[in-house]
Short mmCIF file of C-alpha atoms in Angstrom, two decimals:
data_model
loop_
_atom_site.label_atom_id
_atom_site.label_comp_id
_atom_site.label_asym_id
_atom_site.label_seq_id
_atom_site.Cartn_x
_atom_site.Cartn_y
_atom_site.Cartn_z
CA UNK A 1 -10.47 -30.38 -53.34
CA UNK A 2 -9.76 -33.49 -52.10
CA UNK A 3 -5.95 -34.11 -50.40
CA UNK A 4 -3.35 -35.15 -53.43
CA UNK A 5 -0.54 -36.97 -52.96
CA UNK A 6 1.62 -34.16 -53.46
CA UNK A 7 1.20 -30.25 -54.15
CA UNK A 8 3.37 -27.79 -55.71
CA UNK A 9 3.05 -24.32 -56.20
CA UNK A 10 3.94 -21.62 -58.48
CA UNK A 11 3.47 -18.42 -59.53
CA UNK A 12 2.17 -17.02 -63.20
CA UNK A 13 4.41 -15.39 -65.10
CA UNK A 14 3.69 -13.10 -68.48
CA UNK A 15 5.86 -15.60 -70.34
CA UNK A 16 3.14 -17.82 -69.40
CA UNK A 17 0.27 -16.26 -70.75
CA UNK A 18 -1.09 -15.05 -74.35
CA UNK A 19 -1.44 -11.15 -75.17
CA UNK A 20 -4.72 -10.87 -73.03
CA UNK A 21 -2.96 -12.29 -69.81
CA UNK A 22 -4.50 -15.17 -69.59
CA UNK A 23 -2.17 -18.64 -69.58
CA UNK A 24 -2.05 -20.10 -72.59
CA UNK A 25 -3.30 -23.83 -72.69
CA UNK A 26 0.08 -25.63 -73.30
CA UNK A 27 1.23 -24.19 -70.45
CA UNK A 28 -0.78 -26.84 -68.05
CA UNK A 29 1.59 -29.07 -69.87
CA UNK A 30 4.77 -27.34 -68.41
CA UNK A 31 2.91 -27.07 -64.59
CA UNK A 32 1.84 -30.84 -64.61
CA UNK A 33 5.82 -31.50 -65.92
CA UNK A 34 7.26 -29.28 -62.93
CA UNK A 35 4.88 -30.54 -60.25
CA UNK A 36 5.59 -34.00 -61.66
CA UNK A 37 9.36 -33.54 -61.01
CA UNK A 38 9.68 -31.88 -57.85
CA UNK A 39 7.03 -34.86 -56.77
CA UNK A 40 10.09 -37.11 -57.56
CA UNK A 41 12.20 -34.88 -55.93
CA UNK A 42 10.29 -35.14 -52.63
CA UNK A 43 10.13 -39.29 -53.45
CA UNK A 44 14.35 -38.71 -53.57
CA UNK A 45 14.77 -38.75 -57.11
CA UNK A 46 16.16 -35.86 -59.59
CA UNK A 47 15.34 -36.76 -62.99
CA UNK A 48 19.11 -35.94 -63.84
CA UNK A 49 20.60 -38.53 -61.43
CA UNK A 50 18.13 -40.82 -62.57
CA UNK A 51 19.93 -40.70 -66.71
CA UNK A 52 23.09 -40.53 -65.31
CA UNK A 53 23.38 -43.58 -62.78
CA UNK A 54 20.75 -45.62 -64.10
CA UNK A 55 20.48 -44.85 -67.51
CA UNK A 56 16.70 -44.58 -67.74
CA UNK A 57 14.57 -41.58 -68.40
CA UNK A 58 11.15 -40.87 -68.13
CA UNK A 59 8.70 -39.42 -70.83
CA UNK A 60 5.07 -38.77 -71.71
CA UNK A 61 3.21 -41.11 -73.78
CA UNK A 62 -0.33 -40.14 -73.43
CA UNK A 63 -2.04 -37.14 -72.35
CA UNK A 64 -5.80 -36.15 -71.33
CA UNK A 65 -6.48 -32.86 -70.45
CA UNK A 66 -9.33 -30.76 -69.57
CA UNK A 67 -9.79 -26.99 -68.54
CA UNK A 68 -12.50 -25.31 -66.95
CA UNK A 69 -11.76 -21.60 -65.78
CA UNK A 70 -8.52 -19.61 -67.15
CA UNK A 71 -5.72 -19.06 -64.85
CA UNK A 72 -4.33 -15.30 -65.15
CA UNK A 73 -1.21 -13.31 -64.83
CA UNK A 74 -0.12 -13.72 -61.56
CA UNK A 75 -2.02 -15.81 -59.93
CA UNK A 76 -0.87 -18.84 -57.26
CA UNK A 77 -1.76 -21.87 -58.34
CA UNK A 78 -1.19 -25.62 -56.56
CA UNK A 79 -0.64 -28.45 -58.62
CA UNK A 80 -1.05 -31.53 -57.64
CA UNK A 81 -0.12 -35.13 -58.33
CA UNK A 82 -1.80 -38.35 -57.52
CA UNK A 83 -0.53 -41.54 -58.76
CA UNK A 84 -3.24 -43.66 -60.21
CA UNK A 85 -1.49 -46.80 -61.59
CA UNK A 86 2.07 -48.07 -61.76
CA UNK A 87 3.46 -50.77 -64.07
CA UNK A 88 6.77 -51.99 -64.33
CA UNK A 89 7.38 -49.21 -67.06
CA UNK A 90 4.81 -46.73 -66.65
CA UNK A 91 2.67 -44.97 -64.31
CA UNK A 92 -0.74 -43.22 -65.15
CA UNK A 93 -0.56 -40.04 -63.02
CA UNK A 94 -3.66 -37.88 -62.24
CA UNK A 95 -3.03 -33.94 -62.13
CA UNK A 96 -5.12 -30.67 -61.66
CA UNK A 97 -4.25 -27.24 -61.56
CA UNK A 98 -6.24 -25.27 -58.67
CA UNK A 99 -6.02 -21.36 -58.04
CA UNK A 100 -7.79 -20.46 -54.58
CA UNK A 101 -9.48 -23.91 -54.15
CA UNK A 102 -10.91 -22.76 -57.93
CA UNK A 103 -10.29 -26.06 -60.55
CA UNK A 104 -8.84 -24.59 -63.34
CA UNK A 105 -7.64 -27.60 -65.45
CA UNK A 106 -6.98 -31.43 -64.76
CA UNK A 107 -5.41 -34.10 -66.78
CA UNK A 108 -4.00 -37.96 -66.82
CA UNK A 109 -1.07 -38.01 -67.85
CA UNK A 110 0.79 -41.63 -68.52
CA UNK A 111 4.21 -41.40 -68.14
CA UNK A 112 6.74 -44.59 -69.22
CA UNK A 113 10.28 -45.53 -68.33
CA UNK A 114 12.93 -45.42 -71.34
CA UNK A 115 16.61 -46.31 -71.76
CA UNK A 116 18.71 -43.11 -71.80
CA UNK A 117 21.03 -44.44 -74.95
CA UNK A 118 18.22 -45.83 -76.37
CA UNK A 119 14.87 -44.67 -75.84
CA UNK A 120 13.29 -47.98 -75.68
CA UNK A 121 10.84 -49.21 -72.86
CA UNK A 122 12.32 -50.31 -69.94
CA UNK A 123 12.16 -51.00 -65.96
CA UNK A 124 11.41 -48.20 -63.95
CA UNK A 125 14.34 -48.64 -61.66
CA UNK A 126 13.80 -50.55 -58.34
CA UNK A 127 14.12 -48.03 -55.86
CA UNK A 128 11.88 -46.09 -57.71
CA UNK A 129 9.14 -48.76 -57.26
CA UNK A 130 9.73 -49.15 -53.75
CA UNK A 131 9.28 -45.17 -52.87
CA UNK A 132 6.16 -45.11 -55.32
CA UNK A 133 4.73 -48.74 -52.88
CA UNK A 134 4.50 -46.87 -50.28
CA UNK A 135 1.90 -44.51 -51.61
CA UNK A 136 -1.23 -44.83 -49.86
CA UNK A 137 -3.26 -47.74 -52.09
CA UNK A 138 -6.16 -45.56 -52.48
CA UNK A 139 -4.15 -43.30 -54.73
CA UNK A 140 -1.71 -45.99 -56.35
CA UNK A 141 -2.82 -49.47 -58.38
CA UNK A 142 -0.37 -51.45 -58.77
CA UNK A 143 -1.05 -53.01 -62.39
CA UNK A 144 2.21 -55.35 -62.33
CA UNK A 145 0.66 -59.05 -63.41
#
């Protein structure tokens, strides 16, 4: 496993997991979505501040995901994050789910800046852009022509 950009970890729960204990695919979904927030938490950034004084939310617009071993009831797992790309209104962020230094599933996810009232594309707010530069450029493309 090579060193993300950020880790978080959690704990499986039975509400996370089908009738035979093992988690049940969507799920990934909901790890990738927590790690992905408390990685802007870390950055400074609660998505709730973010709606209220800016006005701008983010959401996912593309997924890719693949899995590899099952994760079970119980088990720690680390999820990480590694920015890939960053636009002016989206980023491409690589995730995987890891139990024991075990891949269990990884995905892309693309995530893009939208207006709170609105819901249409817009600026990922300055600051935001500014925390997210100072990833290390290995990790994070800047794709802004």
């Amino acid at each position: 496993m090579s060193a993300p950009l950020f880790s978080h970890g959690l704990r499986v729960y039975w509400e996370d997991t089908d009738a035979g204990g093992v988690v049940f695919y969507a799920n990934y979904l909901k790890f990738f979505e927590r790690a992905r927030t408390e990685w802007l938490r870390q950055l400074g950034f609660e998505q709730e501040r973010l709606r209220l004084d800016a006005g701008a939310m983010f959401v996912v617009s593309e997924t890719a995901l693949r899995y590899l071993a099952p994760a079970r009831l119980d088990d720690w797992l680390d999820v990480s994050v590694e920015l890939r790309e960053r636009g002016r209104a989206s980023m491409l962020i690589r995730q995987q789910a890891w139990r024991s230094g075990q891949l269990l599933a990884e995905g892309e996810i693309r995530i893009g800046c939208v207006g709170a009232a609105d819901f249409k594309p817009c600026r990922i707010p300055a600051a935001i852009l500014q925390a997210l530069d100072k990833t290390p450029a290995s990790l994070a493309q800047d794709l802004t022509p």
